[in-house]
XYZ file of C-alpha atoms in Angstrom:
256
model
C -57.472 -3.721 82.816
C -53.964 -5.020 82.699
C -55.094 -7.789 80.354
C -56.681 -5.220 78.010
C -53.467 -3.207 77.928
C -51.441 -6.286 77.084
C -53.787 -7.205 74.225
C -52.457 -4.743 71.663
C -53.755 -4.895 68.153
C -51.259 -5.585 65.407
C -50.548 -2.610 63.095
C -52.346 -2.515 59.793
C -50.203 -3.870 56.983
C -51.102 -4.962 53.507
C -48.970 -8.052 54.047
C -51.376 -9.265 56.747
C -54.682 -10.925 56.055
C -57.904 -10.062 57.754
C -57.357 -12.595 60.583
C -54.021 -11.148 61.579
C -52.093 -14.126 60.238
C -48.358 -14.021 59.225
C -47.131 -12.138 56.063
C -47.672 -13.763 52.693
C -43.902 -14.076 51.915
C -44.344 -17.014 49.497
C -46.589 -14.986 47.222
C -44.121 -12.074 47.136
C -41.206 -14.365 46.278
C -43.220 -15.958 43.465
C -44.055 -12.607 41.969
C -40.356 -11.580 42.171
C -39.216 -14.697 40.292
C -41.854 -14.125 37.620
C -40.722 -10.526 37.069
C -37.080 -11.643 36.807
C -38.042 -14.205 34.171
C -39.936 -11.632 32.110
C -37.019 -9.206 32.389
C -34.506 -11.842 31.163
C -36.726 -12.761 28.218
C -37.013 -9.095 27.242
C -33.204 -8.685 27.238
C -32.720 -11.842 25.154
C -35.355 -10.698 22.651
C -33.697 -7.285 22.321
C -30.234 -8.773 21.707
C -31.636 -11.195 19.145
C -33.334 -8.368 17.275
C -30.100 -6.307 17.252
C -28.049 -9.207 15.869
C -30.663 -9.814 13.160
C -30.558 -6.165 12.085
C -26.749 -6.246 11.844
C -26.827 -9.393 9.693
C -29.448 -7.893 7.394
C -27.339 -4.738 6.944
C -24.203 -6.752 6.143
C -26.024 -8.954 3.646
C -27.472 -5.888 1.937
C -23.990 -4.344 1.653
C -22.596 -7.554 0.179
C -25.470 -7.751 -2.281
C -24.758 -4.272 -3.637
C -20.969 -4.788 -3.910
C -19.619 -5.456 -7.383
C -18.284 -8.863 -8.278
C -15.047 -9.509 -10.143
C -14.469 -12.718 -12.096
C -11.103 -13.918 -13.325
C -10.275 -16.602 -15.845
C -7.816 -19.200 -14.620
C -5.088 -20.889 -16.662
C -7.281 -23.950 -17.228
C -10.060 -21.812 -18.720
C -12.360 -21.861 -15.684
C -13.801 -18.675 -14.192
C -13.747 -17.922 -10.479
C -15.035 -15.123 -8.296
C -12.197 -12.906 -7.086
C -12.183 -10.830 -3.926
C -12.986 -7.179 -4.519
C -10.341 -4.605 -3.542
C -9.393 -0.988 -4.149
C -7.783 -0.843 -7.597
C -5.593 2.076 -6.476
C -4.185 0.278 -3.433
C -0.473 -0.557 -3.568
C 1.319 -2.616 -0.950
C 4.123 -0.751 0.881
C 6.742 -3.268 -0.234
C 5.740 -2.763 -3.896
C 6.076 1.018 -3.551
C 9.525 0.683 -1.957
C 10.630 -1.868 -4.553
C 9.607 0.445 -7.413
C 11.462 3.428 -5.916
C 14.642 1.400 -5.357
C 14.456 -0.130 -8.840
C 14.167 3.332 -10.390
C 17.221 4.562 -8.459
C 19.256 1.589 -9.681
C 18.301 2.129 -13.319
C 18.873 5.888 -13.165
C 22.200 5.977 -11.300
C 23.974 2.650 -11.878
C 25.708 3.225 -15.195
C 27.618 0.997 -17.576
C 27.574 0.117 -21.269
C 25.574 -3.115 -20.916
C 21.975 -3.848 -21.894
C 19.743 -4.615 -18.863
C 19.186 -8.344 -18.618
C 21.928 -9.168 -21.137
C 25.445 -8.673 -19.814
C 26.999 -9.843 -23.090
C 25.383 -7.202 -25.298
C 27.181 -3.876 -25.566
C 24.938 -0.870 -25.016
C 25.379 1.731 -27.733
C 23.051 4.100 -25.900
C 19.819 5.772 -26.996
C 19.470 9.080 -28.758
C 16.155 10.381 -27.405
C 15.979 13.924 -28.844
C 17.727 13.672 -32.244
C 20.913 15.144 -30.854
C 24.362 13.602 -30.725
C 24.043 12.924 -26.984
C 23.242 9.396 -25.966
C 22.209 7.964 -22.637
C 22.492 4.401 -21.309
C 19.514 2.149 -21.985
C 19.049 1.703 -18.234
C 18.481 5.423 -17.757
C 16.117 5.493 -20.725
C 14.088 2.659 -19.186
C 13.978 4.470 -15.828
C 12.310 7.430 -17.554
C 9.298 5.266 -18.461
C 8.341 5.233 -14.789
C 8.043 9.012 -14.839
C 5.212 11.389 -15.629
C 5.161 12.743 -19.216
C 6.878 16.107 -19.471
C 8.834 15.386 -16.332
C 10.309 12.410 -18.185
C 11.732 14.483 -21.059
C 13.195 17.032 -18.670
C 14.868 14.238 -16.713
C 16.431 12.729 -19.851
C 17.828 16.059 -21.046
C 19.340 16.781 -17.635
C 20.941 13.347 -17.335
C 22.409 13.516 -20.844
C 23.781 17.053 -20.604
C 24.885 17.463 -16.987
C 24.970 14.236 -15.008
C 26.214 11.204 -16.967
C 29.929 11.361 -17.934
C 30.791 10.802 -21.583
C 33.109 7.873 -20.898
C 30.234 5.764 -19.517
C 29.177 4.824 -23.054
C 32.716 3.731 -23.932
C 32.851 1.382 -20.960
C 35.707 3.209 -19.230
C 33.493 4.350 -16.335
C 30.897 2.455 -14.308
C 28.871 3.255 -11.229
C 26.990 1.397 -8.513
C 24.673 2.560 -5.739
C 25.209 1.913 -2.044
C 21.910 2.137 -0.146
C 21.953 3.224 3.485
C 18.234 3.494 4.173
C 14.898 3.294 2.386
C 11.937 4.652 4.339
C 8.508 3.088 4.513
C 6.086 4.815 2.123
C 4.038 7.609 3.680
C 0.781 8.642 2.050
C 0.768 12.360 1.246
C -2.437 12.488 -0.827
C -5.036 10.177 -2.288
C -3.246 7.388 -4.196
C 0.117 9.151 -3.719
C 3.099 8.225 -1.536
C 6.616 9.466 -0.719
C 9.725 7.354 -0.135
C 12.986 8.742 1.279
C 16.191 7.100 0.022
C 19.661 7.684 1.436
C 22.384 6.391 -0.892
C 25.694 7.183 -2.558
C 26.840 6.583 -6.144
C 30.335 5.087 -6.387
C 32.069 5.625 -9.741
C 35.053 3.591 -10.832
C 37.182 2.750 -13.815
C 38.713 -0.599 -14.637
C 41.586 0.034 -12.225
C 40.486 2.535 -9.570
C 37.659 4.260 -7.762
C 36.934 7.679 -9.224
C 34.658 9.145 -6.586
C 31.583 8.787 -4.387
C 28.581 11.125 -4.626
C 25.539 11.447 -2.399
C 22.229 10.798 -4.135
C 19.730 11.276 -1.314
C 16.274 11.623 -2.817
C 12.597 11.880 -1.872
C 10.585 10.101 -4.553
C 6.843 10.718 -4.947
C 4.848 7.948 -6.613
C 1.226 7.779 -7.715
C -0.890 4.761 -8.551
C -1.931 4.267 -12.181
C -3.593 1.353 -13.999
C -0.990 -1.426 -14.294
C 0.140 -2.529 -17.738
C -0.087 -6.253 -18.362
C 2.521 -7.572 -20.838
C 1.125 -9.058 -24.042
C 3.656 -11.202 -25.870
C 3.061 -12.696 -29.271
C 5.255 -15.092 -31.230
C 8.855 -14.912 -30.084
C 10.315 -13.093 -27.126
C 10.434 -9.297 -27.142
C 13.667 -7.392 -26.867
C 15.379 -7.581 -23.507
C 14.746 -3.940 -22.678
C 11.045 -4.385 -23.453
C 10.864 -7.162 -20.877
C 12.352 -4.839 -18.304
C 9.876 -2.141 -19.288
C 6.934 -4.479 -18.736
C 8.322 -5.501 -15.354
C 8.458 -1.839 -14.327
C 4.927 -1.111 -15.557
C 3.187 -4.057 -13.919
C 3.369 -2.473 -10.442
C 0.966 0.274 -11.508
C 3.055 3.181 -10.181
C 4.307 6.390 -11.771
C 6.921 8.814 -10.415
C 5.531 12.345 -10.378
C 8.257 14.167 -8.418
C 11.886 13.702 -7.346
C 13.555 16.156 -5.004
C 16.780 16.212 -2.973
C 16.553 14.836 0.550
C 18.288 17.185 2.963
C 19.636 15.417 6.046
């Protein structure tokens, strides 16, 4: 009786065989390794498919993008990198704004680019009032309509008469020039803090604040086309101003 009580049957378990032998642990471990292998292959296949789809999309985008060819100095043609034709680098925008301020507010009776030539001024509206050539050149950076208004104001109210006789000159002192900030599509603003110092041959005549916010807009740049002989000096300056592809559409006082 005691022997029968001690002979207890093992519990039923699917891991036991019919003879009550030990669990089949080797078979379970083999199946686990096989499943891990299949799982790793599935992940690798999925990643490979994703990378392939990305490459196909990029190649399709490149295939539909326009190509630009340029002719080099030696006559050969090369493929140029495509870019937004209305994009302007910040340093170019700042340079254009500063250059305009210098032309508009640094006065003397000399032709730009030729210190030996005396500037007789330009009569722009068939009146007796003349303005320095520098100021006239500055107006070419401005929007039509706005340009004529600017010239009339400078001639009648801003520029002293004795500038054209050479008795008065002026120079700008820049204190700060802000980085361009985009205010609309293809349009930027630059804040300039400066003063205009006027002087005669023997003394300083005064210093005036000329703080301005200048709004510029991108336009197609003008490439200079020179034929036989050099153009006039002021025409060279005009081409240099136009090549940046920027036009001034608004100028307003900067209140600090």
